Amino acid sequence: MILYGRNPVREALRGRRRVHRAWATERAARELWLTGIPVQRASAEEIAARCGSPAHQGVCAEAEGFPYVGEGDLLAREPRFLLVLDELQDPQNLGAICRSAEAAGVDGVAIAERRAAEITPAACKASAGAVEHLRIARVRNVADFVLAARERGLWAYGAALDAPRAYSEVDLSGGVLIVVGAEGRGLRPRVAGACDELVRIPMRGRVESLNASAAAAILLFAVPAP
């Protein structure tokens, strides 16, 4: 996988996967955090061609594929705080949500194995490298995973526009599972039915909804610290 951008490359070097080598402009190559791996000088145009994006900030790197964990691994360590994404489609949204999840102290993230965005270089860039410090699993059946998490003692709250109660009206302390649906469509019926309760984010303005990454950030930071 070719990662690009200073934060994604730097966090990959600090994370779990091996980074083989990097390409950097003369200025970026002088950054101390790039020491320890082979660095080849390259022009900005050459780096853009290699990583496929102009948003590389002067550096890209070849790394191992993203190290997903098994879905059972997310439930094996007495998790306190998990996030589930139900067929989220946009890698930019996935990355932004992972950035919020890592900052909010989430223990792990479950994403759908099929018909959903994966951890791509674009998602890594949107997360500012936060994916490198998250345990992320691809699950075959999102609804079944929610039910399994509930069996482990987590209370599952799903985000829904028409939910009867606002997220601020429920107790988010203790073991919590936040479930966020796909852009536009929201949660699928079976996933919504697997949750203990659906909650909404009150909208005070004229727009009817927030995008998935903004909604996820609000709900994640509403969960109290342990």
mmCIF file of N, CA and C in Angstrom, residues 6-71:
data_model
loop_
_atom_site.group_PDB
_atom_site.id
_atom_site.type_symbol
_atom_site.label_atom_id
_atom_site.label_comp_id
_atom_site.label_asym_id
_atom_site.label_seq_id
_atom_site.Cartn_x
_atom_site.Cartn_y
_atom_site.Cartn_z
ATOM 1 N N ARG A 6 2.038 13.680 5.331
ATOM 2 C CA ARG A 6 2.981 13.605 6.449
ATOM 3 C C ARG A 6 2.410 12.844 7.648
ATOM 4 N N ASN A 7 1.191 13.172 8.060
ATOM 5 C CA ASN A 7 0.636 12.483 9.229
ATOM 6 C C ASN A 7 0.424 10.996 8.983
ATOM 7 N N PRO A 8 -0.167 10.587 7.851
ATOM 8 C CA PRO A 8 -0.324 9.146 7.624
ATOM 9 C C PRO A 8 0.996 8.388 7.615
ATOM 10 N N VAL A 9 2.028 8.939 6.981
ATOM 11 C CA VAL A 9 3.316 8.245 6.944
ATOM 12 C C VAL A 9 3.951 8.227 8.331
ATOM 13 N N ARG A 10 3.908 9.369 9.019
ATOM 14 C CA ARG A 10 4.508 9.430 10.353
ATOM 15 C C ARG A 10 3.826 8.456 11.313
ATOM 16 N N GLU A 11 2.487 8.401 11.299
ATOM 17 C CA GLU A 11 1.781 7.513 12.222
ATOM 18 C C GLU A 11 1.969 6.048 11.843
ATOM 19 N N ALA A 12 2.132 5.769 10.548
ATOM 20 C CA ALA A 12 2.428 4.389 10.145
ATOM 21 C C ALA A 12 3.779 3.948 10.698
ATOM 22 N N LEU A 13 4.738 4.847 10.724
ATOM 23 C CA LEU A 13 6.045 4.528 11.295
ATOM 24 C C LEU A 13 5.957 4.273 12.795
ATOM 25 N N ARG A 14 4.973 4.888 13.441
ATOM 26 C CA ARG A 14 4.776 4.692 14.880
ATOM 27 C C ARG A 14 3.853 3.526 15.187
ATOM 28 N N GLY A 15 3.171 3.015 14.175
ATOM 29 C CA GLY A 15 2.128 2.017 14.378
ATOM 30 C C GLY A 15 2.607 0.579 14.256
ATOM 31 N N ARG A 16 1.673 -0.300 13.865
ATOM 32 C CA ARG A 16 1.917 -1.745 13.909
ATOM 33 C C ARG A 16 2.486 -2.311 12.623
ATOM 34 N N ARG A 17 2.277 -1.652 11.509
ATOM 35 C CA ARG A 17 2.708 -2.272 10.255
ATOM 36 C C ARG A 17 4.083 -1.779 9.810
ATOM 37 N N ARG A 18 4.706 -2.581 9.010
ATOM 38 C CA ARG A 18 6.052 -2.264 8.546
ATOM 39 C C ARG A 18 5.989 -1.295 7.370
ATOM 40 N N VAL A 19 6.807 -0.275 7.431
ATOM 41 C CA VAL A 19 6.975 0.668 6.331
ATOM 42 C C VAL A 19 8.305 0.345 5.667
ATOM 43 N N HIS A 20 8.272 0.043 4.386
ATOM 44 C CA HIS A 20 9.468 -0.440 3.697
ATOM 45 C C HIS A 20 10.394 0.701 3.253
ATOM 46 N N ARG A 21 9.826 1.727 2.639
ATOM 47 C CA ARG A 21 10.641 2.825 2.116
ATOM 48 C C ARG A 21 9.739 4.010 1.831
ATOM 49 N N ALA A 22 10.371 5.155 1.623
ATOM 50 C CA ALA A 22 9.613 6.384 1.388
ATOM 51 C C ALA A 22 10.225 7.174 0.244
ATOM 52 N N TRP A 23 9.420 8.030 -0.339
ATOM 53 C CA TRP A 23 9.855 8.998 -1.336
ATOM 54 C C TRP A 23 9.482 10.367 -0.818
ATOM 55 N N ALA A 24 10.393 11.306 -0.874
ATOM 56 C CA ALA A 24 10.139 12.619 -0.287
ATOM 57 C C ALA A 24 10.844 13.707 -1.082
ATOM 58 N N THR A 25 10.251 14.881 -1.048
ATOM 59 C CA THR A 25 10.931 16.035 -1.634
ATOM 60 C C THR A 25 12.137 16.387 -0.763
ATOM 61 N N GLU A 26 13.004 17.218 -1.277
ATOM 62 C CA GLU A 26 14.211 17.590 -0.537
ATOM 63 C C GLU A 26 13.860 18.167 0.828
ATOM 64 N N ARG A 27 12.850 19.001 0.864
ATOM 65 C CA ARG A 27 12.463 19.628 2.136
ATOM 66 C C ARG A 27 11.878 18.609 3.103
ATOM 67 N N ALA A 28 10.954 17.762 2.616
ATOM 68 C CA ALA A 28 10.320 16.781 3.505
ATOM 69 C C ALA A 28 11.318 15.740 3.979
ATOM 70 N N ALA A 29 12.310 15.409 3.151
ATOM 71 C CA ALA A 29 13.284 14.381 3.513
ATOM 72 C C ALA A 29 14.126 14.778 4.713
ATOM 73 N N ARG A 30 14.178 16.053 5.030
ATOM 74 C CA ARG A 30 14.966 16.508 6.177
ATOM 75 C C ARG A 30 14.226 16.334 7.510
ATOM 76 N N GLU A 31 12.934 15.951 7.445
ATOM 77 C CA GLU A 31 12.177 15.748 8.676
ATOM 78 C C GLU A 31 12.776 14.580 9.465
ATOM 79 N N LEU A 32 13.005 14.783 10.747
ATOM 80 C CA LEU A 32 13.661 13.773 11.573
ATOM 81 C C LEU A 32 12.853 12.494 11.673
ATOM 82 N N TRP A 33 11.518 12.569 11.618
ATOM 83 C CA TRP A 33 10.710 11.374 11.801
ATOM 84 C C TRP A 33 10.843 10.402 10.630
ATOM 85 N N LEU A 34 11.449 10.818 9.533
ATOM 86 C CA LEU A 34 11.640 9.924 8.404
ATOM 87 C C LEU A 34 12.906 9.073 8.536
ATOM 88 N N THR A 35 13.681 9.298 9.573
ATOM 89 C CA THR A 35 14.893 8.502 9.754
ATOM 90 C C THR A 35 14.516 7.065 10.109
ATOM 91 N N GLY A 36 15.375 6.130 9.751
ATOM 92 C CA GLY A 36 15.139 4.732 10.086
ATOM 93 C C GLY A 36 14.616 3.904 8.936
ATOM 94 N N ILE A 37 14.202 4.538 7.834
ATOM 95 C CA ILE A 37 13.779 3.810 6.643
ATOM 96 C C ILE A 37 14.479 4.419 5.434
ATOM 97 N N PRO A 38 14.660 3.647 4.376
ATOM 98 C CA PRO A 38 15.260 4.215 3.162
ATOM 99 C C PRO A 38 14.361 5.308 2.581
ATOM 100 N N VAL A 39 14.941 6.457 2.304
ATOM 101 C CA VAL A 39 14.191 7.581 1.747
ATOM 102 C C VAL A 39 14.838 8.001 0.429
ATOM 103 N N GLN A 40 14.064 7.999 -0.618
ATOM 104 C CA GLN A 40 14.554 8.413 -1.930
ATOM 105 C C GLN A 40 14.035 9.799 -2.258
ATOM 106 N N ARG A 41 14.937 10.687 -2.654
ATOM 107 C CA ARG A 41 14.516 12.027 -3.044
ATOM 108 C C ARG A 41 13.704 11.960 -4.330
ATOM 109 N N ALA A 42 12.648 12.767 -4.395
ATOM 110 C CA ALA A 42 11.784 12.791 -5.574
ATOM 111 C C ALA A 42 11.130 14.159 -5.668
ATOM 112 N N SER A 43 10.722 14.514 -6.853
ATOM 113 C CA SER A 43 10.004 15.782 -7.033
ATOM 114 C C SER A 43 8.556 15.604 -6.601
ATOM 115 N N ALA A 44 7.880 16.719 -6.372
ATOM 116 C CA ALA A 44 6.466 16.668 -5.999
ATOM 117 C C ALA A 44 5.651 15.975 -7.075
ATOM 118 N N GLU A 45 6.005 16.214 -8.326
ATOM 119 C CA GLU A 45 5.280 15.589 -9.429
ATOM 120 C C GLU A 45 5.486 14.071 -9.445
ATOM 121 N N GLU A 46 6.690 13.637 -9.151
ATOM 122 C CA GLU A 46 6.964 12.202 -9.110
ATOM 123 C C GLU A 46 6.218 11.527 -7.963
ATOM 124 N N ILE A 47 6.150 12.198 -6.834
ATOM 125 C CA ILE A 47 5.427 11.635 -5.686
ATOM 126 C C ILE A 47 3.938 11.561 -5.991
ATOM 127 N N ALA A 48 3.394 12.605 -6.608
ATOM 128 C CA ALA A 48 1.969 12.597 -6.966
ATOM 129 C C ALA A 48 1.661 11.453 -7.924
ATOM 130 N N ALA A 49 2.554 11.202 -8.872
ATOM 131 C CA ALA A 49 2.347 10.112 -9.818
ATOM 132 C C ALA A 49 2.404 8.757 -9.119
ATOM 133 N N ARG A 50 3.280 8.644 -8.127
ATOM 134 C CA ARG A 50 3.435 7.362 -7.434
ATOM 135 C C ARG A 50 2.241 7.065 -6.532
ATOM 136 N N CYS A 51 1.728 8.074 -5.824
ATOM 137 C CA CYS A 51 0.646 7.820 -4.870
ATOM 138 C C CYS A 51 -0.737 8.088 -5.460
ATOM 139 N N GLY A 52 -0.796 8.759 -6.607
ATOM 140 C CA GLY A 52 -2.080 9.013 -7.247
ATOM 141 C C GLY A 52 -2.873 10.149 -6.656
ATOM 142 N N SER A 53 -2.204 11.044 -5.927
ATOM 143 C CA SER A 53 -2.906 12.173 -5.318
ATOM 144 C C SER A 53 -1.975 13.375 -5.218
ATOM 145 N N PRO A 54 -2.499 14.589 -5.437
ATOM 146 C CA PRO A 54 -1.678 15.784 -5.235
ATOM 147 C C PRO A 54 -1.581 16.192 -3.764
ATOM 148 N N ALA A 55 -2.312 15.494 -2.886
ATOM 149 C CA ALA A 55 -2.369 15.882 -1.469
ATOM 150 C C ALA A 55 -1.314 15.150 -0.643
ATOM 151 N N HIS A 56 -0.138 14.949 -1.209
ATOM 152 C CA HIS A 56 0.880 14.129 -0.547
ATOM 153 C C HIS A 56 1.772 14.892 0.422
ATOM 154 N N GLN A 57 1.758 16.223 0.383
ATOM 155 C CA GLN A 57 2.564 17.054 1.291
ATOM 156 C C GLN A 57 4.053 16.734 1.205
ATOM 157 N N GLY A 58 4.484 16.273 0.049
ATOM 158 C CA GLY A 58 5.903 16.046 -0.166
ATOM 159 C C GLY A 58 6.427 14.694 0.237
ATOM 160 N N VAL A 59 5.542 13.757 0.597
ATOM 161 C CA VAL A 59 6.038 12.454 1.036
ATOM 162 C C VAL A 59 5.004 11.369 0.768
ATOM 163 N N CYS A 60 5.510 10.197 0.369
ATOM 164 C CA CYS A 60 4.680 8.999 0.318
ATOM 165 C C CYS A 60 5.563 7.821 0.708
ATOM 166 N N ALA A 61 4.950 6.712 1.049
ATOM 167 C CA ALA A 61 5.717 5.570 1.533
ATOM 168 C C ALA A 61 5.034 4.269 1.151
ATOM 169 N N GLU A 62 5.857 3.260 0.952
ATOM 170 C CA GLU A 62 5.346 1.916 0.687
ATOM 171 C C GLU A 62 5.258 1.167 2.014
ATOM 172 N N ALA A 63 4.062 0.702 2.345
ATOM 173 C CA ALA A 63 3.845 0.009 3.616
ATOM 174 C C ALA A 63 3.099 -1.291 3.376
ATOM 175 N N GLU A 64 3.127 -2.153 4.364
ATOM 176 C CA GLU A 64 2.315 -3.365 4.321
ATOM 177 C C GLU A 64 0.842 -2.983 4.254
ATOM 178 N N GLY A 65 0.007 -3.941 3.830
ATOM 179 C CA GLY A 65 -1.431 -3.716 3.850
ATOM 180 C C GLY A 65 -1.928 -3.463 5.261
ATOM 181 N N PHE A 66 -3.096 -2.863 5.366
ATOM 182 C CA PHE A 66 -3.592 -2.512 6.700
ATOM 183 C C PHE A 66 -3.838 -3.766 7.530
ATOM 184 N N PRO A 67 -3.385 -3.793 8.789
ATOM 185 C CA PRO A 67 -3.515 -4.987 9.628
ATOM 186 C C PRO A 67 -4.866 -5.058 10.352
ATOM 187 N N TYR A 68 -5.880 -5.480 9.638
ATOM 188 C CA TYR A 68 -7.178 -5.674 10.294
ATOM 189 C C TYR A 68 -7.060 -6.738 11.383
ATOM 190 N N VAL A 69 -7.908 -6.623 12.386
ATOM 191 C CA VAL A 69 -8.025 -7.670 13.397
ATOM 192 C C VAL A 69 -9.280 -8.480 13.101
ATOM 193 N N GLY A 70 -9.406 -9.649 13.696
ATOM 194 C CA GLY A 70 -10.610 -10.448 13.547
ATOM 195 C C GLY A 70 -11.753 -9.850 14.346
ATOM 196 N N GLU A 71 -12.987 -10.095 13.894
ATOM 197 C CA GLU A 71 -14.116 -9.510 14.619
ATOM 198 C C GLU A 71 -14.190 -10.045 16.042
#
